[in-house]
């Protein structure tokens, strides 16, 4: 599984959205209906899955699914 | 059996108020985790487990010093293995190191803040994710009327218990959207080992300011905790309930 697929899987479980909604362009807040607590949960799930640390300042900049892919691939 | 199937963790529950809260929750069908800080208390914790088993409920005893995040994490992991989840957390562990400010050592301050306030932070943080994920949970923090009123000779304790109230309200705001409530109980003078140490003179003085004209029992606090843990309290969060016989109206 590549990074995007892993991220899509996490987002589907954490946010309870349909897989086809989790496109690279999808915004967590505007398109996927996440609130601030959801974002924290998603970010913590990323940290666990990829064994990385995402500081709050960086997490704030992750707006879309593609942002998450870029950030994580960069951190790995 | 209003709490049938629920899992409850009560910190510092090998004796005193924590023990009575644990027994009360178990009577209502909850599975209990009895937490104690040091090996010395393993035996009394095990006794509480047996008392709970006699009630026909399940319980395990786990050692963890609430001031040590790693120990707390280890405990929460074991609870998940044993009981899958945690539905009710009672932050009850607490200590006093009373003395006037002028004589208070830095260690006295740190020790009390560490157990009473940071301890609650550690355990709440470790279980909050579980509760958020399951979209339900009850956090009950045992504060004190001293946290509301202050008390000469207890500046460290009062600060920790007032801090716990601010913590409770913030957690309540953060977790309310996830169906998790957080409330505090502020007991007045409750007859336990903690208050046994007081001199007769102090005891007499205290009685004179309690309209109920008697001291509280651990059961009074436990009944309030049971209510806050129950289905009926689901819309109550960020609240501080005094159990003090009218001492601090
Ligand atoms: N007794 C009262 O009048 C009264 C009044 C108001 C509030 N309270 C609060 O009620 C709570 C229970 O007090 P109590 O009267 O039963 O006293 P207690 O001393 O009998 O019980 C305190 C419990 O906390 C445990 N503990 C201490 N340090 C710990 C640590 N680092 N990690 C885990 N557990 C630890 C102890 O082992 C003990 O079981 C405390 O938070 C206390 O401040 C008591």
Tab-separated table of C-alpha atoms and ligand atoms in Angstrom:
chain	number	residue	atom	x	y	z
A	1	UNK	CA	0.000	0.000	0.000
A	2	UNK	CA	1.360	3.456	-0.797
A	3	UNK	CA	1.137	6.421	1.535
A	4	UNK	CA	-2.034	7.788	-0.053
A	5	UNK	CA	-3.827	4.484	0.328
A	6	UNK	CA	-2.794	4.112	3.941
A	7	UNK	CA	-3.935	7.659	4.667
A	8	UNK	CA	-7.235	7.066	2.932
A	9	UNK	CA	-7.808	3.990	5.038
A	10	UNK	CA	-7.082	5.854	8.275
A	11	UNK	CA	-9.333	8.757	7.307
A	12	UNK	CA	-12.167	6.392	6.465
A	13	UNK	CA	-11.982	4.692	9.877
A	14	UNK	CA	-11.375	7.838	11.905
A	15	UNK	CA	-13.960	10.071	10.245
A	16	UNK	CA	-16.469	7.445	9.188
A	17	UNK	CA	-16.632	8.781	5.615
A	18	UNK	CA	-16.877	6.797	2.384
A	19	UNK	CA	-13.610	5.799	0.713
A	20	UNK	CA	-14.470	7.572	-2.546
A	21	UNK	CA	-14.858	10.886	-0.690
A	22	UNK	CA	-11.240	10.775	0.440
A	23	UNK	CA	-9.693	12.217	-2.721
A	24	UNK	CA	-6.282	13.927	-2.606
A	25	UNK	CA	-7.957	17.346	-2.984
A	26	UNK	CA	-10.478	16.722	-0.208
A	27	UNK	CA	-10.244	19.191	2.681
A	28	UNK	CA	-10.570	17.539	6.083
A	29	UNK	CA	-12.788	20.289	7.435
A	30	UNK	CA	-14.758	21.489	4.400
A	31	UNK	CA	-15.206	18.236	2.483
A	32	UNK	CA	-14.877	15.520	5.078
A	33	UNK	CA	-16.718	17.309	7.885
A	34	UNK	CA	-13.939	17.019	10.461
A	35	UNK	CA	-13.967	19.236	13.552
A	36	UNK	CA	-10.893	20.164	15.580
A	37	UNK	CA	-11.087	17.028	17.729
A	38	UNK	CA	-11.416	14.835	14.625
A	39	UNK	CA	-8.275	16.429	13.231
A	40	UNK	CA	-6.378	15.623	16.425
A	41	UNK	CA	-7.564	12.026	16.226
A	42	UNK	CA	-6.613	11.697	12.556
A	43	UNK	CA	-3.183	13.219	13.191
A	44	UNK	CA	-2.618	10.869	16.143
A	45	UNK	CA	-3.587	7.928	13.948
A	46	UNK	CA	-1.060	9.085	11.319
A	47	UNK	CA	1.598	9.333	14.001
A	48	UNK	CA	0.880	5.792	15.104
A	49	UNK	CA	0.683	4.273	11.629
A	50	UNK	CA	3.827	5.925	10.295
A	51	UNK	CA	5.715	6.094	13.584
A	52	UNK	CA	6.433	9.809	13.247
A	53	UNK	CA	5.774	12.851	15.392
A	54	UNK	CA	3.634	15.642	13.926
A	55	UNK	CA	3.953	18.825	16.021
A	56	UNK	CA	0.812	20.959	16.456
A	57	UNK	CA	2.261	23.785	14.309
A	58	UNK	CA	2.735	21.371	11.431
A	59	UNK	CA	-0.638	19.718	11.930
A	60	UNK	CA	-2.291	23.106	11.470
A	61	UNK	CA	-0.910	23.293	7.946
A	62	UNK	CA	-2.348	19.954	6.911
A	63	UNK	CA	-5.595	21.008	5.255
A	64	UNK	CA	-6.169	18.393	2.576
A	65	UNK	CA	-5.476	14.702	2.103
A	66	UNK	CA	-2.659	15.588	-0.328
A	67	UNK	CA	-1.113	17.888	2.330
A	68	UNK	CA	-1.007	14.871	4.636
A	69	UNK	CA	0.585	12.679	1.969
A	70	UNK	CA	3.251	15.299	1.255
A	71	UNK	CA	3.976	15.903	4.912
A	72	UNK	CA	4.260	12.236	5.779
A	73	UNK	CA	6.366	11.275	2.756
A	74	UNK	CA	8.668	14.117	3.629
A	75	UNK	CA	8.906	12.991	7.254
A	76	UNK	CA	9.576	9.340	6.495
B	1	UNK	CA	-27.383	-2.899	38.227
B	2	UNK	CA	-27.231	0.392	36.389
B	3	UNK	CA	-23.556	0.034	35.415
B	4	UNK	CA	-23.646	-3.526	34.142
B	5	UNK	CA	-20.794	-4.179	31.706
B	6	UNK	CA	-19.117	-0.805	32.291
B	7	UNK	CA	-15.433	-0.697	33.168
B	8	UNK	CA	-14.328	1.699	35.904
B	9	UNK	CA	-10.840	2.731	36.994
B	10	UNK	CA	-10.514	4.405	40.395
B	11	UNK	CA	-7.059	5.748	41.223
B	12	UNK	CA	-5.831	5.237	44.773
B	13	UNK	CA	-8.607	2.788	45.594
B	14	UNK	CA	-6.904	0.409	48.011
B	15	UNK	CA	-8.409	2.317	50.944
B	16	UNK	CA	-10.427	5.354	52.022
B	17	UNK	CA	-12.875	7.137	49.763
B	18	UNK	CA	-11.476	5.491	46.609
B	19	UNK	CA	-12.169	2.032	47.966
B	20	UNK	CA	-15.736	2.901	48.876
B	21	UNK	CA	-16.317	4.424	45.422
B	22	UNK	CA	-14.944	1.237	43.827
B	23	UNK	CA	-17.243	-0.970	45.914
B	24	UNK	CA	-20.238	1.214	45.134
B	25	UNK	CA	-19.620	1.078	41.375
B	26	UNK	CA	-19.083	-2.689	41.589
B	27	UNK	CA	-22.398	-3.113	43.428
B	28	UNK	CA	-24.015	-1.613	40.347
B	29	UNK	CA	-22.352	-4.174	38.114
B	30	UNK	CA	-19.250	-2.324	36.894
B	31	UNK	CA	-15.947	-4.131	36.363
B	32	UNK	CA	-13.369	-2.479	38.540
B	33	UNK	CA	-9.712	-1.595	38.288
B	34	UNK	CA	-8.236	-1.032	41.739
B	35	UNK	CA	-5.157	1.146	41.423
B	36	UNK	CA	-2.485	1.565	44.091
B	37	UNK	CA	0.876	3.359	43.999
B	38	UNK	CA	3.377	1.145	45.813
B	39	UNK	CA	3.991	-2.561	46.443
B	40	UNK	CA	3.240	-2.000	50.152
B	41	UNK	CA	-0.411	-1.548	49.284
B	42	UNK	CA	-0.679	-4.596	47.020
B	43	UNK	CA	-2.227	-6.662	49.784
B	44	UNK	CA	-4.926	-4.164	50.694
B	45	UNK	CA	-5.676	-3.642	46.987
B	46	UNK	CA	-6.054	-7.406	46.594
B	47	UNK	CA	-8.457	-7.398	49.524
B	48	UNK	CA	-10.622	-4.829	47.768
B	49	UNK	CA	-10.596	-7.061	44.681
B	50	UNK	CA	-11.822	-9.962	46.804
B	51	UNK	CA	-14.555	-7.868	48.396
B	52	UNK	CA	-15.718	-6.932	44.914
B	53	UNK	CA	-15.654	-10.540	43.762
B	54	UNK	CA	-17.789	-11.412	46.777
B	55	UNK	CA	-20.328	-8.955	45.386
B	56	UNK	CA	-20.331	-11.007	42.197
B	57	UNK	CA	-18.472	-8.414	40.136
B	58	UNK	CA	-15.103	-8.542	38.375
B	59	UNK	CA	-12.031	-6.630	39.493
B	60	UNK	CA	-8.278	-6.476	39.043
B	61	UNK	CA	-5.638	-4.630	41.052
B	62	UNK	CA	-2.926	-2.744	39.182
B	63	UNK	CA	0.052	-0.946	40.637
B	64	UNK	CA	0.863	2.433	39.079
B	65	UNK	CA	2.080	5.666	40.565
B	66	UNK	CA	-0.152	8.283	38.940
B	67	UNK	CA	2.707	10.781	38.889
B	68	UNK	CA	4.659	8.542	36.497
B	69	UNK	CA	3.298	8.746	32.947
B	70	UNK	CA	4.972	5.513	31.842
B	71	UNK	CA	3.431	3.559	34.711
B	72	UNK	CA	0.051	5.063	33.933
B	73	UNK	CA	0.336	4.125	30.269
B	74	UNK	CA	1.296	0.589	31.260
B	75	UNK	CA	-1.737	0.365	33.529
B	76	UNK	CA	-4.118	1.608	30.837
B	77	UNK	CA	-2.673	-0.919	28.405
B	78	UNK	CA	-3.292	-3.725	30.868
B	79	UNK	CA	-6.844	-2.568	31.454
B	80	UNK	CA	-7.476	-2.617	27.709
B	81	UNK	CA	-6.117	-6.139	27.496
B	82	UNK	CA	-8.183	-7.339	30.422
B	83	UNK	CA	-11.462	-5.441	29.942
B	84	UNK	CA	-11.174	-3.951	26.385
B	85	UNK	CA	-12.122	-0.421	27.363
B	86	UNK	CA	-12.587	2.136	30.139
B	87	UNK	CA	-15.966	3.808	30.598
B	88	UNK	CA	-15.556	5.501	33.962
B	89	UNK	CA	-12.474	7.151	35.402
B	90	UNK	CA	-12.385	8.425	38.970
B	91	UNK	CA	-9.300	10.502	39.747
B	92	UNK	CA	-9.266	9.969	43.487
B	93	UNK	CA	-5.560	9.576	44.350
B	94	UNK	CA	-4.545	12.421	46.606
B	95	UNK	CA	-2.139	13.377	49.353
B	96	UNK	CA	-1.641	16.217	51.827
B	97	UNK	CA	1.557	17.818	53.155
B	98	UNK	CA	0.064	20.439	55.432
B	99	UNK	CA	2.034	23.322	56.859
B	100	UNK	CA	1.931	27.099	56.831
B	101	UNK	CA	3.289	28.772	53.721
B	102	UNK	CA	6.225	30.197	55.657
B	103	UNK	CA	7.319	26.725	56.615
B	104	UNK	CA	6.351	24.955	53.412
B	105	UNK	CA	9.252	23.347	51.609
B	106	UNK	CA	9.472	23.212	47.875
B	107	UNK	CA	9.212	19.395	48.127
B	108	UNK	CA	5.906	19.728	50.004
B	109	UNK	CA	4.524	21.871	47.223
B	110	UNK	CA	5.819	19.666	44.410
B	111	UNK	CA	4.724	16.378	45.967
B	112	UNK	CA	1.124	17.523	46.446
B	113	UNK	CA	0.816	19.158	43.027
B	114	UNK	CA	2.377	16.099	41.424
B	115	UNK	CA	-0.066	13.556	42.822
B	116	UNK	CA	-3.254	15.622	43.027
B	117	UNK	CA	-3.005	17.588	39.797
B	118	UNK	CA	-0.427	16.096	37.457
B	119	UNK	CA	-1.604	12.615	38.433
B	120	UNK	CA	-5.100	13.468	37.224
B	121	UNK	CA	-3.657	14.907	34.015
B	122	UNK	CA	-1.615	11.767	33.363
B	123	UNK	CA	-4.456	9.318	33.823
B	124	UNK	CA	-7.059	11.461	32.063
B	125	UNK	CA	-4.771	11.960	29.094
B	126	UNK	CA	-4.051	8.249	28.882
B	127	UNK	CA	-7.733	7.261	28.830
B	128	UNK	CA	-9.271	10.234	26.992
B	129	UNK	CA	-8.607	8.782	23.562
B	130	UNK	CA	-10.350	5.527	24.452
B	131	UNK	CA	-13.411	7.433	25.630
B	132	UNK	CA	-13.386	9.781	22.637
B	133	UNK	CA	-13.248	6.867	20.253
B	134	UNK	CA	-16.143	5.061	21.841
B	135	UNK	CA	-18.077	8.326	21.998
B	136	UNK	CA	-18.878	7.920	25.683
B	137	UNK	CA	-17.200	8.155	29.029
B	138	UNK	CA	-17.373	9.613	32.511
B	139	UNK	CA	-14.515	11.394	34.204
B	140	UNK	CA	-14.997	12.182	37.883
B	141	UNK	CA	-12.343	14.151	39.716
B	142	UNK	CA	-12.217	14.187	43.488
B	143	UNK	CA	-11.421	17.776	44.381
B	144	UNK	CA	-12.152	19.333	47.789
B	145	UNK	CA	-14.015	22.294	49.281
B	146	UNK	CA	-10.527	23.478	50.217
B	147	UNK	CA	-9.986	24.072	46.498
B	148	UNK	CA	-12.969	26.424	46.525
B	149	UNK	CA	-12.414	28.174	49.864
B	150	UNK	CA	-8.704	27.914	50.622
B	151	UNK	CA	-7.477	26.776	54.002
B	152	UNK	CA	-4.669	28.007	56.216
B	153	UNK	CA	-1.910	25.415	56.247
B	154	UNK	CA	-2.989	23.866	52.967
B	155	UNK	CA	-1.844	26.286	50.268
B	156	UNK	CA	-0.340	23.436	48.249
B	157	UNK	CA	-3.374	21.198	48.645
B	158	UNK	CA	-5.816	24.043	47.933
B	159	UNK	CA	-3.900	25.005	44.799
B	160	UNK	CA	-3.926	21.406	43.575
B	161	UNK	CA	-7.652	20.970	44.228
B	162	UNK	CA	-8.549	24.344	42.655
B	163	UNK	CA	-6.349	23.397	39.719
B	164	UNK	CA	-8.235	20.149	39.403
B	165	UNK	CA	-11.483	22.108	39.031
B	166	UNK	CA	-10.044	24.219	36.200
B	167	UNK	CA	-8.750	21.044	34.616
B	168	UNK	CA	-12.160	19.381	34.950
B	169	UNK	CA	-13.948	22.272	33.249
B	170	UNK	CA	-11.463	22.413	30.368
B	171	UNK	CA	-11.645	18.671	29.785
B	172	UNK	CA	-15.440	18.909	29.963
B	173	UNK	CA	-15.415	21.496	27.169
B	174	UNK	CA	-12.978	19.553	25.023
B	175	UNK	CA	-14.698	16.189	25.299
B	176	UNK	CA	-18.381	17.142	25.454
B	177	UNK	CA	-18.806	16.802	21.665
B	178	UNK	CA	-17.682	13.183	22.027
B	179	UNK	CA	-20.198	12.200	24.666
B	180	UNK	CA	-17.655	12.278	27.477
B	181	UNK	CA	-18.508	14.183	30.646
B	182	UNK	CA	-16.074	15.493	33.245
B	183	UNK	CA	-17.207	16.623	36.669
B	184	UNK	CA	-15.653	17.281	40.041
B	185	UNK	CA	-16.805	16.373	43.513
B	186	UNK	CA	-15.729	18.686	46.318
B	187	UNK	CA	-16.034	16.796	49.594
B	188	UNK	CA	-15.966	18.668	52.876
B	189	UNK	CA	-14.798	16.886	56.002
B	190	UNK	CA	-15.050	13.148	55.380
B	191	UNK	CA	-14.071	10.623	58.060
B	192	UNK	CA	-11.083	8.659	56.675
B	193	UNK	CA	-7.431	7.944	57.460
B	194	UNK	CA	-6.626	11.355	55.967
B	195	UNK	CA	-8.736	13.196	58.529
B	196	UNK	CA	-7.991	10.840	61.450
B	197	UNK	CA	-4.685	12.623	61.860
B	198	UNK	CA	-6.340	15.893	62.909
B	199	UNK	CA	-6.278	16.955	66.549
B	200	UNK	CA	-9.450	16.957	68.676
B	201	UNK	CA	-9.340	20.734	68.785
B	202	UNK	CA	-9.356	21.034	65.005
B	203	UNK	CA	-12.094	18.428	64.751
B	204	UNK	CA	-14.289	20.361	67.203
B	205	UNK	CA	-13.669	23.584	65.338
B	206	UNK	CA	-14.638	21.996	62.062
B	207	UNK	CA	-17.861	20.544	63.437
B	208	UNK	CA	-18.921	23.979	64.621
B	209	UNK	CA	-18.949	25.276	61.041
B	210	UNK	CA	-20.853	22.371	59.498
B	211	UNK	CA	-24.616	23.065	59.509
B	212	UNK	CA	-25.322	19.326	59.283
B	213	UNK	CA	-23.434	19.053	62.589
B	214	UNK	CA	-21.698	15.840	61.589
B	215	UNK	CA	-18.864	14.716	59.399
B	216	UNK	CA	-19.411	13.087	56.056
B	217	UNK	CA	-18.788	9.428	55.338
B	218	UNK	CA	-16.950	8.008	52.313
B	219	UNK	CA	-20.347	6.612	51.213
B	220	UNK	CA	-21.654	10.161	50.785
B	221	UNK	CA	-18.910	10.879	48.271
B	222	UNK	CA	-19.305	7.462	46.630
B	223	UNK	CA	-23.054	7.947	46.114
B	224	UNK	CA	-22.351	11.221	44.320
B	225	UNK	CA	-19.713	9.549	42.151
B	226	UNK	CA	-22.174	6.777	41.336
B	227	UNK	CA	-24.742	9.338	40.263
B	228	UNK	CA	-22.246	11.140	38.023
B	229	UNK	CA	-21.278	7.788	36.488
B	230	UNK	CA	-24.890	6.850	35.829
B	231	UNK	CA	-26.939	7.266	32.667
B	232	UNK	CA	-29.064	9.882	34.434
B	233	UNK	CA	-26.125	12.295	34.665
B	234	UNK	CA	-25.344	12.332	30.946
B	235	UNK	CA	-26.233	16.004	30.487
B	236	UNK	CA	-24.183	17.183	33.468
B	237	UNK	CA	-20.633	18.232	32.656
B	238	UNK	CA	-18.100	20.726	33.971
B	239	UNK	CA	-19.960	20.776	37.264
B	240	UNK	CA	-18.552	20.835	40.795
B	241	UNK	CA	-20.749	19.111	43.359
B	242	UNK	CA	-20.036	19.836	47.008
B	243	UNK	CA	-20.594	17.041	49.477
B	244	UNK	CA	-19.974	18.935	52.680
B	245	UNK	CA	-23.072	19.035	54.886
B	246	UNK	CA	-23.532	22.693	54.047
B	247	UNK	CA	-20.085	23.753	55.291
B	248	UNK	CA	-19.334	26.091	52.388
B	249	UNK	CA	-22.573	27.452	50.977
C	1	LIG	N1	-11.019	12.758	53.693
C	1	LIG	C1	-11.472	13.972	53.422
C	1	LIG	O1	-12.006	14.654	54.314
C	1	LIG	C2	-11.366	14.534	52.042
C	1	LIG	C3	-11.938	15.766	51.806
C	1	LIG	C4	-11.882	16.303	50.537
C	1	LIG	C5	-11.228	15.630	49.537
C	1	LIG	N2	-10.646	14.433	49.795
C	1	LIG	C6	-9.960	13.772	48.687
C	1	LIG	O2	-10.447	12.458	48.503
C	1	LIG	C7	-9.434	11.642	47.935
C	1	LIG	C8	-9.280	10.360	48.750
C	1	LIG	O3	-8.843	10.708	50.050
C	1	LIG	P1	-8.979	9.773	51.329
C	1	LIG	O4	-9.536	10.612	52.396
C	1	LIG	O5	-9.636	8.527	50.983
C	1	LIG	O6	-7.410	9.575	51.674
C	1	LIG	P2	-6.499	8.284	51.729
C	1	LIG	O7	-5.150	8.767	52.098
C	1	LIG	O8	-7.141	7.228	52.548
C	1	LIG	O9	-6.502	7.772	50.214
C	1	LIG	C9	-5.704	8.313	49.207
C	1	LIG	C10	-5.386	7.222	48.225
C	1	LIG	O10	-4.545	7.746	47.200
C	1	LIG	C11	-3.512	6.824	46.951
C	1	LIG	N3	-2.346	7.497	46.368
C	1	LIG	C12	-1.503	8.399	46.946
C	1	LIG	N4	-0.514	8.726	46.104
C	1	LIG	C13	-0.740	8.033	44.954
C	1	LIG	C14	-0.051	7.953	43.715
C	1	LIG	N5	1.059	8.657	43.473
C	1	LIG	N6	-0.553	7.120	42.745
C	1	LIG	C15	-1.675	6.396	42.974
C	1	LIG	N7	-2.361	6.443	44.136
C	1	LIG	C16	-1.893	7.257	45.116
C	1	LIG	C17	-3.205	6.221	48.291
C	1	LIG	O11	-2.548	4.992	48.133
C	1	LIG	C18	-4.606	6.076	48.870
C	1	LIG	O12	-5.180	4.848	48.482
C	1	LIG	C19	-8.177	12.485	47.891
C	1	LIG	O13	-8.027	13.039	46.585
C	1	LIG	C20	-8.483	13.585	48.882
C	1	LIG	O14	-7.758	14.762	48.608
C	1	LIG	C21	-10.696	13.867	51.031
